[in-house]
C-alpha cells in the first residue's frame, strides 16, 4: 500500500494493535491487510476471537491515521526534473474534436511521493487532482468547442516544492450555425413577438445578435447557448429576420455564420392621423386667430385604447380619444411644424403640417450713438422695427418703450428716440426696448452699455536704481481710466516715446538714460483715452540719482616727510560721486583690507596709532557705491626715525669723536715729551 516507508515501532502502539486484533479474532495482519508491508509481532496463539465493538473499531481507525501521519512525515526527499504539458492531437483543432491535455512530471524520489496536479486555462484553475503514482495526468476535453480556446498550463506540487510547465495555446475553430425561432409568423403592427436564437453544442460567454432586414435590431450576452427575447415591430409589411452570435474569449471574440432566415409579416392598422390648419394658405399674419385640429381617418371599430396628441416640438398642445383641437392668436414664433400623433397600443402614427406666420412688425432693434461713450457724455438711443405688414398697420401704429435695468425710461407712446443726458452720473447699464401694435409686444435684444472712465492724472516713477550714464526704465501709470490708454513720455518739450496699453496687466514702460543727475527733472508723461479731451500730464520725475564714483585719491596726514616713529598717521581716501560709499584701505602684499567703513560723506580716514618702522610700505584705497568701484593710486610711506633717537645718535657720535680727539692729544703729548728730555753725561756714561 505504501512504498519506501519505515515505521517507528513504538511499543505502546504495537500493544494496542495486538489487543484490537485479539478482540476481532485475528492478528495484526488481518487488521492492516496482507498487502501491507508493516511488520509487527504476531499475537500468541492462545488468544480467543471476540466480536469487535463500535468503540474498538473507532479506536483502531484513529491508530491507523496516526501511523499514516508518521509515515508521511518521513517521506523521502524528491528532485524535480521537469513538468511538460502537451495538447493532443495538436494545438489547433476543429470543433467537435476530442482533445487530451497531458501533464507529465519527471520527479526523482526514493520512496512514497504525493503529487498534486493543477491545470490552468488562461490563468484560471479548471482541474485539480492528487495522485501518488508516476503516471501522467490526463485532462480530457470531449467534443472541444471554440470556448475551449485558450492558453493551458500545468503546475505540480510535491511536499515543499512546486514547478510549472510552459503555456500551450489551444485553438479550436468552427462554430455551429445558429437556429432562429419565432413563435408566430403573422401579427399586427405594434404587437410583441417571442424570438429565440440557439447555438447547438456551444458553451461559454456568448453574445447573440438579432437582425431585421439585415439591420441589427437587438443584442444580448448570456452564459448559455441559447437566448429568448420579445421584440416589437411597428412597420407593416414582410420582414426577413435572422440571428448570429459571437463566442467571447479572453482577448477576442469569434463570430458565427448567419442563422436561417425567417420571413414575418406585419399587418398594417388601417387608420391614419389627419391634421388641419385654419385659416388655409400661406398668408397668416400675426394677430390672426389660428385653429389647428388633429383627428383620425379609417376604421375605428377595433381600435380600443386609441388616443390622439397635437404638439409643436416638445410642447403638447392638446390630446383626446379621437380628436384634439387647439386655438391661439398667431405669433411669428408659432411658425414651424405642428404634429398630429395617433397611438393605438404600441403603434404610433404621425402626420405633420408646416405653418408659416408672417410678422405684423419685426422685432425692434436698439442702437446707441456714439457707439463708445464716456462718463457724463450724452447718449442717443434709437428703437425701431424695420419691417411691418403694410396692409394691416402703418409705421405710426407701432409704439416704443425703452428700459434700463428693467426700469422704464420712456412712456409707451414714445416715437423710438431717447437721449440720455450727460448730467446722469452713471449711464452704464443694460438697455432694451419694446415695440407694441395691435396688442402684440416684441422686445429687442439687450444692449449692455459700459460708460468709459476718463483717465486720471498719471504717475511717473523710475524702476530700480537710476545711475548716471546707464539705462533704466520709467513707468507711467494712471489709477483710473478705461482701456486703451495712450501714454507719452516727454523730456522738456521733446517727445521721447509713446505706447498704448490695451490689456489690464500691461504697463507703459520706457527705456531712458541720463547723463547728469539734474536731467531727471526734465521728464514727464501724459495720458489720454478720449481723443475729444486734452491729455493729462504727470508731475516731474523725482527719484534718487546715483552718480558713479570718480577721481579717487589717497592722502597721508602728516606729510609723508613728517611721518616719524611713535606718532599717529591718517590715511584719507576721497572720491567724487553719490553716497553711501564703502571705503577699504589696503597695504600692498595683503589680500585682506586693513580697514573697511561705509560713509555718507565723500571721504573717510583710517587712523594708525604709534607708527613704527613696520608700517613703512605702499598703501592704496578702494571706494564702492551702487554704481561702481574705483581704486586710488598707491602711496609709499617711509616712517622716519624719532627725533630723540636722532639726538641720541648725534650725542653718541660727538662723544666718540671727543674721546678719539682726547686720546690723540694725549698720545701726541706723551710722544713729544720723550723726544725733548736728555739725561746728564755722567749718567749716560755710567750706564755704559
XYZ file of C-alpha atoms in Angstrom:
688
model
C 0.000 0.000 0.000
C 2.820 2.408 0.871
C 6.347 2.106 -0.519
C 9.595 3.218 0.974
C 8.072 3.927 4.357
C 9.749 2.812 7.564
C 7.512 2.615 10.592
C 8.629 3.586 14.044
C 7.978 0.601 16.228
C 6.614 2.112 19.340
C 5.668 -0.438 21.956
C 2.510 1.387 23.033
C 1.043 1.378 19.504
C 2.075 -2.212 18.897
C 0.390 -3.324 22.111
C -2.876 -1.559 21.232
C -2.909 -3.132 17.771
C -2.391 -6.512 19.282
C -5.290 -6.003 21.692
C -7.503 -4.819 18.840
C -6.533 -7.779 16.680
C -7.245 -10.207 19.501
C -10.756 -8.861 20.070
C -11.527 -9.121 16.318
C -10.369 -12.692 16.213
C -7.274 -12.281 14.012
C -3.753 -10.923 14.153
C -2.458 -7.554 13.271
C -2.078 -8.677 9.673
C -5.819 -9.111 9.487
C -6.322 -5.616 10.727
C -3.985 -3.900 8.260
C -4.422 -6.224 5.329
C -1.952 -8.762 3.956
C -0.770 -6.349 1.265
C 0.707 -4.080 3.909
C 4.426 -4.129 4.473
C 4.050 -3.224 8.127
C 5.750 -5.817 10.217
C 4.602 -6.191 13.820
C 4.958 -9.125 16.175
C 2.286 -11.829 15.949
C -0.113 -12.360 18.873
C 0.107 -15.513 20.982
C -1.855 -18.415 19.532
C -3.926 -18.888 22.675
C -5.903 -15.628 22.064
C -9.562 -16.281 21.636
C -11.502 -14.392 18.893
C -14.136 -11.939 20.039
C -16.702 -9.810 18.261
C -15.434 -6.208 17.664
C -17.366 -3.336 19.191
C -18.023 0.086 17.614
C -15.787 1.723 20.165
C -12.937 -0.615 19.331
C -13.330 -0.031 15.574
C -13.167 3.717 16.080
C -10.102 3.365 18.219
C -8.426 1.207 15.590
C -9.116 3.745 12.817
C -7.590 6.549 14.886
C -4.485 4.454 15.436
C -4.237 3.778 11.693
C -4.459 7.503 10.917
C -1.694 8.226 13.410
C 0.548 5.629 11.790
C -0.069 7.036 8.307
C 0.758 10.544 9.532
C 4.010 9.219 10.903
C 4.739 7.671 7.524
C 4.136 10.891 5.632
C 6.378 12.803 7.988
C 9.304 10.643 6.934
C 8.719 10.767 3.167
C 11.916 10.501 1.211
C 13.341 13.637 -0.479
C 12.437 14.331 -4.131
C 14.046 16.179 -7.069
C 12.076 17.926 -9.828
C 13.403 17.361 -13.323
C 10.696 18.927 -15.489
C 6.964 19.494 -15.963
C 5.640 19.347 -19.527
C 2.134 19.999 -20.890
C 1.096 18.746 -24.315
C -2.121 19.068 -26.323
C -3.224 16.035 -28.299
C -3.826 15.546 -31.164
C -2.494 19.102 -31.846
C -2.604 22.702 -30.698
C -5.077 23.674 -33.457
C -8.188 21.532 -33.951
C -11.644 21.962 -35.418
C -14.781 21.994 -33.287
C -16.023 18.563 -32.172
C -12.505 17.078 -31.776
C -11.673 15.209 -28.545
C -8.636 16.955 -27.067
C -6.353 15.498 -24.403
C -4.415 17.817 -22.114
C -1.476 15.776 -20.824
C 0.686 16.870 -17.906
C 3.924 14.917 -17.417
C 6.059 15.470 -14.317
C 9.564 13.965 -14.114
C 10.386 13.669 -10.403
C 13.192 11.682 -8.805
C 12.497 10.215 -5.340
C 13.472 7.206 -3.262
C 10.068 6.272 -1.986
C 6.488 7.353 -1.437
C 5.548 10.699 -3.075
C 2.226 12.521 -3.190
C 1.783 14.732 -6.301
C -0.844 17.426 -6.706
C -1.623 18.427 -10.311
C -3.400 21.694 -11.240
C -4.498 22.559 -14.792
C -4.957 26.246 -15.691
C -6.760 27.811 -18.650
C -5.919 31.494 -19.119
C -4.597 31.603 -15.510
C -7.881 30.171 -14.143
C -7.940 26.752 -12.407
C -10.059 24.277 -14.404
C -8.968 20.927 -12.898
C -7.088 19.611 -9.820
C -6.119 16.067 -8.853
C -3.685 14.416 -6.405
C -2.025 11.081 -7.275
C 0.775 9.007 -5.757
C 1.990 7.276 -8.913
C 4.361 8.464 -11.608
C 1.678 8.303 -14.296
C 0.839 11.367 -16.427
C -2.228 13.403 -15.521
C -4.885 13.342 -18.261
C -7.485 16.115 -18.600
C -9.952 15.438 -21.408
C -11.920 17.955 -23.475
C -14.658 15.953 -25.169
C -16.121 17.473 -28.289
C -13.999 20.631 -27.989
C -15.679 23.924 -28.779
C -14.431 27.421 -29.561
C -14.989 28.292 -25.901
C -12.165 25.863 -25.044
C -9.690 28.075 -26.926
C -7.038 29.498 -24.619
C -3.614 29.065 -23.012
C -3.213 25.949 -20.870
C -0.621 25.398 -18.174
C 0.109 22.689 -15.619
C 1.513 23.067 -12.102
C 2.749 20.170 -9.966
C 3.167 20.350 -6.186
C 5.133 17.908 -4.043
C 5.809 18.480 -0.329
C 7.867 21.666 -0.076
C 8.295 22.143 -3.838
C 6.326 23.150 -6.931
C 7.078 23.511 -10.635
C 5.000 24.772 -13.568
C 5.109 23.939 -17.239
C 5.245 26.467 -20.045
C 1.922 27.589 -21.563
C 0.463 25.927 -24.652
C -2.144 27.674 -26.826
C -5.145 25.609 -27.912
C -7.112 26.981 -30.859
C -10.493 25.489 -31.693
C -12.046 26.678 -34.958
C -15.550 26.416 -36.318
C -18.897 27.326 -34.812
C -22.289 25.691 -35.128
C -24.771 27.546 -37.312
C -27.370 29.238 -35.096
C -31.064 28.430 -35.347
C -33.672 31.209 -35.218
C -37.181 30.559 -33.922
C -40.286 32.822 -33.893
C -43.478 31.999 -32.034
C -45.685 33.477 -34.820
C -45.125 34.438 -38.436
C -48.054 36.850 -38.950
C -49.029 39.532 -36.432
C -50.265 43.122 -36.217
C -48.015 46.146 -36.107
C -47.036 47.094 -32.565
C -47.541 43.514 -31.323
C -44.769 41.782 -29.342
C -43.300 38.536 -30.711
C -41.100 35.978 -28.909
C -37.858 35.413 -30.860
C -35.186 32.866 -29.935
C -31.687 32.054 -31.151
C -29.813 28.842 -30.338
C -26.167 27.826 -30.860
C -26.272 23.993 -30.596
C -23.423 22.473 -28.611
C -21.622 25.753 -27.919
C -20.605 26.900 -24.441
C -19.028 29.825 -22.630
C -19.942 33.512 -22.779
C -21.935 34.206 -25.961
C -23.381 37.430 -27.421
C -26.447 36.865 -29.608
C -27.458 39.395 -32.295
C -30.895 39.673 -33.950
C -31.353 41.345 -37.347
C -34.377 42.691 -39.258
C -33.816 43.070 -42.983
C -30.017 42.779 -42.377
C -30.045 45.664 -39.851
C -29.115 44.928 -36.262
C -32.210 45.002 -34.068
C -31.168 43.646 -30.641
C -28.234 42.032 -28.825
C -27.872 40.171 -25.537
C -24.974 38.483 -23.740
C -25.598 35.225 -21.851
C -23.593 32.349 -20.367
C -25.641 29.765 -22.265
C -26.006 28.547 -25.832
C -29.490 29.971 -26.355
C -31.481 33.131 -25.692
C -35.088 34.264 -25.976
C -36.491 37.778 -26.047
C -39.617 39.680 -27.014
C -39.427 42.169 -29.881
C -41.980 44.688 -31.170
C -42.463 45.505 -34.883
C -44.168 48.788 -35.816
C -43.622 48.900 -39.587
C -46.185 46.968 -41.664
C -45.061 44.579 -44.390
C -42.866 41.496 -44.813
C -39.574 41.440 -42.920
C -36.658 38.997 -43.020
C -35.265 38.035 -39.602
C -32.057 36.166 -38.757
C -29.548 35.929 -35.920
C -25.896 35.163 -35.297
C -23.621 35.074 -32.271
C -20.083 35.618 -31.051
C -18.236 33.457 -28.550
C -16.328 35.741 -26.157
C -12.777 34.627 -25.435
C -10.294 36.213 -23.015
C -8.900 38.740 -25.523
C -11.046 38.232 -28.606
C -14.378 37.022 -29.912
C -15.216 34.509 -32.670
C -18.222 35.279 -34.928
C -20.590 32.581 -36.162
C -22.296 32.241 -39.532
C -25.732 33.777 -40.013
C -28.738 31.698 -38.931
C -31.634 30.639 -41.063
C -33.893 33.425 -42.359
C -37.449 33.681 -41.122
C -39.935 35.880 -43.012
C -42.566 37.550 -40.867
C -45.497 39.697 -41.998
C -46.637 42.758 -40.044
C -50.258 43.737 -40.822
C -50.972 47.443 -41.068
C -53.663 49.162 -38.985
C -55.904 50.990 -41.483
C -56.227 54.184 -39.509
C -54.245 57.377 -40.092
C -53.959 60.724 -38.283
C -55.172 63.877 -40.066
C -54.099 67.467 -39.201
C -55.828 70.601 -40.460
C -54.995 74.316 -40.046
C -57.287 77.331 -40.447
C -57.042 79.855 -41.987
C -55.789 77.985 -45.044
C -52.993 79.176 -47.282
C -49.693 80.859 -46.584
C -50.944 84.365 -45.648
C -51.324 84.003 -41.925
C -50.306 87.236 -40.204
C -49.555 87.853 -36.570
C -52.724 88.637 -34.650
C -54.919 86.260 -36.721
C -56.832 83.508 -34.903
C -55.142 80.172 -35.624
C -57.203 76.927 -35.303
C -55.454 73.550 -35.512
C -57.240 70.183 -35.269
C -55.970 66.602 -35.034
C -58.347 63.737 -35.962
C -58.358 60.079 -37.119
C -59.301 58.690 -40.530
C -60.108 54.991 -41.072
C -61.835 52.024 -39.395
C -62.121 52.709 -35.664
C -64.127 49.582 -34.758
C -61.188 47.515 -33.490
C -59.163 50.467 -32.196
C -59.745 50.290 -28.469
C -57.393 52.436 -26.413
C -56.867 54.920 -29.276
C -55.510 58.353 -28.348
C -54.510 61.406 -30.397
C -51.992 64.133 -29.470
C -51.461 67.574 -31.007
C -47.991 69.035 -30.387
C -45.399 71.507 -31.652
C -41.841 70.473 -30.937
C -41.598 69.395 -27.282
C -44.828 71.243 -26.326
C -48.053 69.209 -26.111
C -50.917 71.489 -27.183
C -53.916 69.144 -26.822
C -54.957 65.473 -26.597
C -58.135 63.377 -26.846
C -59.677 59.983 -27.594
C -60.213 60.505 -31.319
C -59.826 64.279 -31.814
C -57.739 67.153 -30.411
C -58.143 70.884 -31.130
C -56.102 73.969 -30.271
C -56.768 77.666 -30.917
C -54.458 80.613 -30.333
C -53.571 84.063 -31.502
C -50.906 83.672 -34.140
C -47.429 85.000 -33.425
C -44.310 84.824 -35.558
C -42.639 82.425 -33.115
C -45.513 79.969 -33.696
C -44.203 79.320 -37.205
C -42.949 75.782 -37.670
C -44.099 72.185 -37.817
C -47.214 71.050 -35.946
C -47.610 67.297 -35.387
C -50.684 65.093 -35.008
C -49.875 61.730 -33.388
C -52.100 58.648 -33.209
C -51.406 55.969 -30.592
C -53.054 52.511 -30.507
C -51.391 50.147 -28.070
C -47.731 50.137 -29.052
C -48.353 51.574 -32.543
C -47.698 55.289 -33.138
C -48.502 57.086 -36.418
C -47.829 60.736 -37.167
C -48.940 63.477 -39.559
C -47.353 66.936 -39.763
C -48.232 70.356 -41.157
C -45.785 73.224 -41.645
C -47.290 76.624 -40.728
C -45.698 79.931 -41.743
C -46.822 83.083 -39.926
C -45.882 86.496 -41.332
C -44.732 89.152 -38.881
C -47.082 92.067 -38.229
C -43.943 94.028 -37.462
C -40.383 92.912 -36.965
C -38.519 92.592 -33.689
C -37.245 96.056 -32.713
C -33.533 96.826 -32.791
C -31.994 99.121 -30.170
C -28.920 101.159 -31.190
C -26.876 103.862 -29.481
C -24.809 106.829 -30.642
C -21.965 107.266 -30.164
C -21.001 103.626 -30.007
C -18.424 104.438 -27.319
C -19.332 106.820 -24.527
C -17.526 108.223 -21.529
C -18.973 109.101 -18.163
C -21.241 112.170 -18.201
C -21.449 112.160 -22.001
C -24.777 112.341 -23.795
C -26.164 109.101 -25.333
C -28.780 108.864 -28.070
C -30.818 105.608 -28.054
C -32.929 104.624 -31.074
C -35.519 101.795 -31.074
C -37.040 100.804 -34.446
C -38.860 97.927 -36.161
C -37.605 97.922 -39.725
C -40.374 95.763 -41.273
C -44.162 95.742 -40.868
C -47.192 94.420 -42.719
C -48.378 97.479 -44.630
C -51.849 96.091 -45.402
C -52.590 95.783 -41.684
C -50.718 98.647 -39.954
C -48.585 101.705 -40.650
C -45.306 102.665 -39.066
C -47.059 105.167 -36.803
C -49.137 102.385 -35.262
C -46.013 100.901 -33.642
C -45.216 102.435 -30.244
C -41.951 102.034 -28.356
C -40.695 101.950 -24.790
C -37.078 101.979 -23.568
C -35.827 100.302 -20.387
C -32.657 100.485 -18.367
C -32.040 97.599 -15.980
C -35.764 96.705 -16.355
C -36.809 100.226 -15.318
C -38.944 102.189 -17.797
C -37.284 105.359 -19.116
C -39.988 106.385 -21.632
C -43.803 106.065 -21.920
C -45.464 103.701 -24.366
C -46.263 106.464 -26.919
C -42.562 107.175 -27.381
C -41.507 107.592 -31.037
C -38.361 105.490 -30.680
C -35.596 108.056 -29.975
C -34.384 108.837 -26.481
C -31.425 110.935 -25.309
C -29.693 110.090 -22.049
C -28.492 113.484 -20.718
C -24.827 113.963 -19.916
C -25.589 115.033 -16.352
C -26.502 111.460 -15.455
C -23.685 110.361 -13.131
C -23.703 106.754 -14.270
C -25.078 105.877 -17.680
C -23.783 102.284 -17.580
C -26.396 99.528 -17.526
C -28.427 97.038 -19.563
C -30.754 98.786 -22.023
C -33.636 97.270 -24.010
C -36.762 98.414 -25.806
C -40.266 97.153 -26.586
C -42.495 97.658 -29.638
C -46.324 97.423 -29.335
C -49.036 97.261 -32.011
C -52.451 95.541 -32.157
C -51.905 94.063 -28.671
C -48.711 92.367 -29.806
C -45.479 93.170 -27.972
C -41.950 92.419 -29.077
C -38.704 93.044 -27.231
C -35.323 93.923 -28.630
C -32.096 92.201 -27.727
C -30.421 93.575 -24.618
C -27.825 96.266 -25.195
C -25.149 96.437 -22.482
C -23.677 99.935 -22.129
C -20.489 100.413 -20.183
C -19.566 104.077 -19.990
C -15.822 104.511 -20.145
C -13.917 106.182 -17.326
C -11.689 109.136 -18.192
C -8.038 108.573 -17.461
C -6.732 110.061 -14.230
C -3.520 112.042 -13.759
C -0.643 109.629 -14.396
C 2.206 108.944 -12.031
C 5.757 108.721 -13.367
C 8.232 106.526 -11.487
C 11.635 105.022 -12.097
C 12.016 101.246 -11.908
C 15.066 100.180 -9.917
C 18.150 102.297 -9.255
C 18.913 105.217 -11.506
C 22.610 105.524 -12.335
C 24.033 108.316 -14.425
C 25.172 107.045 -17.795
C 23.389 103.670 -17.517
C 19.966 102.805 -18.989
C 16.975 102.354 -16.680
C 13.185 102.160 -17.069
C 10.468 104.743 -16.457
C 6.865 103.659 -15.819
C 3.763 105.771 -16.470
C 0.548 104.637 -14.777
C -2.941 106.030 -14.101
C -5.037 104.589 -11.279
C -8.312 105.162 -13.130
C -9.279 105.090 -16.757
C -10.827 102.736 -19.304
C -8.527 100.996 -21.736
C -6.973 101.587 -24.178
C -4.833 104.386 -22.736
C -2.096 106.106 -24.726
C 0.957 107.155 -22.679
C 3.635 109.558 -23.977
C 6.994 110.294 -22.319
C 8.405 113.791 -22.728
C 11.820 115.316 -21.967
C 11.214 119.009 -21.598
C 9.414 119.786 -24.849
C 10.603 116.784 -26.876
C 8.641 113.561 -27.195
C 10.789 110.594 -26.213
C 8.423 107.733 -26.938
C 4.756 106.699 -26.730
C 2.849 103.426 -26.208
C -0.764 102.278 -25.894
C -1.859 99.968 -23.062
C -4.555 97.576 -24.335
C -4.752 94.975 -21.551
C -5.191 95.383 -17.771
C -1.964 93.538 -16.938
C 0.146 95.574 -19.397
C 2.174 98.656 -18.390
C 3.632 101.688 -20.142
C 7.398 101.343 -19.638
C 10.036 103.424 -21.417
C 13.834 102.949 -21.552
C 15.793 106.074 -20.513
C 19.437 107.069 -19.980
C 20.508 110.264 -18.189
C 23.944 111.836 -18.489
C 23.608 114.142 -15.486
C 21.664 113.805 -12.261
C 19.790 117.053 -12.945
C 18.321 115.581 -16.160
C 15.743 113.646 -14.114
C 13.684 116.777 -13.576
C 13.175 117.133 -17.339
C 10.964 114.003 -17.708
C 7.157 113.964 -17.602
C 4.484 111.708 -19.046
C 0.968 112.335 -20.300
C -2.045 110.005 -20.667
C -5.092 110.075 -22.935
C -8.023 107.689 -23.563
C -10.535 110.104 -25.082
C -9.440 111.877 -28.262
C -12.034 114.612 -27.660
C -10.428 115.668 -24.370
C -6.950 117.056 -23.703
C -4.299 114.849 -22.228
C -3.460 114.845 -18.517
C 0.187 115.382 -17.541
C 2.101 113.918 -14.629
C 4.457 115.695 -12.261
C 8.186 115.763 -12.960
C 10.127 112.576 -12.462
C 11.518 112.708 -8.978
C 13.840 109.954 -7.825
C 17.288 109.403 -6.367
C 20.064 109.504 -8.949
C 23.291 107.675 -8.286
C 26.416 109.322 -9.686
C 29.254 106.853 -10.330
C 32.413 107.341 -8.263
C 35.411 109.057 -9.835
C 38.729 110.724 -9.025
C 39.703 108.545 -6.103
C 42.704 109.740 -4.076
C 44.655 108.672 -1.011
C 46.407 111.271 1.141
C 48.554 110.869 4.261
C 48.499 113.103 7.341
C 51.043 114.248 8.450
C 53.008 114.854 5.295
C 54.991 111.907 4.013
C 58.232 113.601 5.014
C 56.999 114.072 8.542
C 55.839 110.576 9.337
C 58.002 109.591 12.271
C 58.018 106.766 14.711
C 55.585 106.937 17.637
C 53.258 109.451 16.064
C 49.755 108.926 14.565
C 49.214 108.550 10.833
C 45.920 109.131 8.967
C 45.206 107.582 5.589
C 42.426 109.677 3.998
C 40.521 108.272 0.993
C 38.344 110.681 -1.007
C 36.154 110.317 -4.157
C 33.545 112.170 -6.163
C 30.110 110.545 -6.526
C 26.882 109.624 -4.758
C 26.918 108.252 -1.220
C 26.721 105.961 0.585
C 30.299 104.947 -0.171
C 32.155 101.976 1.241
C 35.889 102.670 1.736
C 38.566 99.975 2.034
C 42.295 100.507 2.784
C 44.928 98.031 1.644
C 48.655 97.594 2.111
C 50.371 96.114 -0.886
C 51.100 92.481 -0.281
C 47.981 91.909 1.858
C 44.805 90.437 0.321
C 42.544 91.444 3.199
C 41.782 95.139 3.722
C 43.330 96.903 6.708
C 40.082 98.665 7.473
C 36.575 98.996 5.973
C 33.911 101.592 6.643
C 30.772 102.989 4.976
C 30.145 106.710 4.948
C 27.566 109.137 3.660
C 30.421 111.596 3.009
C 32.720 111.706 0.007
C 35.778 110.850 2.118
C 36.825 108.774 5.115
C 40.023 108.163 7.058
C 41.890 105.278 8.635
C 43.959 106.127 11.720
C 47.138 104.224 12.659
C 48.395 104.834 16.191
C 52.076 104.711 17.181
C 53.528 104.074 13.783
C 56.812 102.280 13.593
C 59.239 101.130 11.001
C 56.994 98.118 10.331
C 54.299 100.446 8.967
C 56.504 101.553 6.127
C 55.141 100.353 2.770
C 52.815 101.118 -0.146
C 49.147 101.877 0.577
C 46.036 102.357 -1.610
C 42.280 102.543 -1.071
C 39.074 101.401 -2.843
C 35.712 103.164 -2.880
C 32.412 101.415 -3.767
C 28.835 102.675 -4.242
C 25.742 101.293 -6.070
C 27.190 102.373 -9.412
C 30.820 101.252 -9.480
C 34.123 100.680 -7.685
C 37.268 102.814 -8.033
C 40.825 102.468 -6.701
C 43.297 105.200 -5.794
C 46.894 105.487 -6.878
C 49.316 103.813 -4.455
C 51.198 105.947 -1.894
C 54.523 104.846 -0.394
C 55.061 105.676 3.274
C 58.577 105.731 4.808
C 58.432 106.041 8.574
C 61.217 108.297 9.820
C 63.207 107.761 13.000
C 62.060 109.600 16.103
C 63.827 112.976 16.914
C 65.112 111.887 20.295
C 66.703 108.890 18.688
C 68.432 111.158 16.220
C 69.742 113.428 19.055
C 70.974 110.449 20.986
C 72.830 109.166 17.965
C 74.419 112.592 17.373
C 75.400 112.887 21.029
C 76.941 109.426 20.969
C 78.806 110.281 17.814
C 80.121 113.559 19.280
C 81.161 111.779 22.427
C 83.035 109.187 20.422
C 84.727 111.928 18.384
C 85.649 113.810 21.547
C 87.134 110.709 23.120
C 89.088 109.950 19.999
C 90.364 113.510 19.861
C 91.385 113.418 23.516
C 93.175 110.155 23.023
C 95.033 111.547 20.071
C 96.063 114.644 22.039
C 97.289 112.635 24.968
C 99.248 110.353 22.712
C 100.787 113.228 20.887
C 101.773 114.977 24.055
C 103.325 111.856 25.501
C 105.397 111.232 22.410
C 106.662 114.804 22.284
C 107.744 114.823 25.917
C 110.055 111.852 25.382
C 111.733 113.463 22.466
C 112.669 116.719 24.324
C 114.139 115.173 27.520
C 118.063 114.476 27.596
C 119.850 112.769 30.650
C 123.312 114.055 32.076
C 126.571 112.842 30.530
C 127.817 111.264 33.660
C 124.612 109.294 33.824
C 124.995 108.287 30.291
C 128.488 107.070 30.640
C 127.694 105.430 33.944
C 125.097 103.467 32.197
C 127.622 102.274 29.729
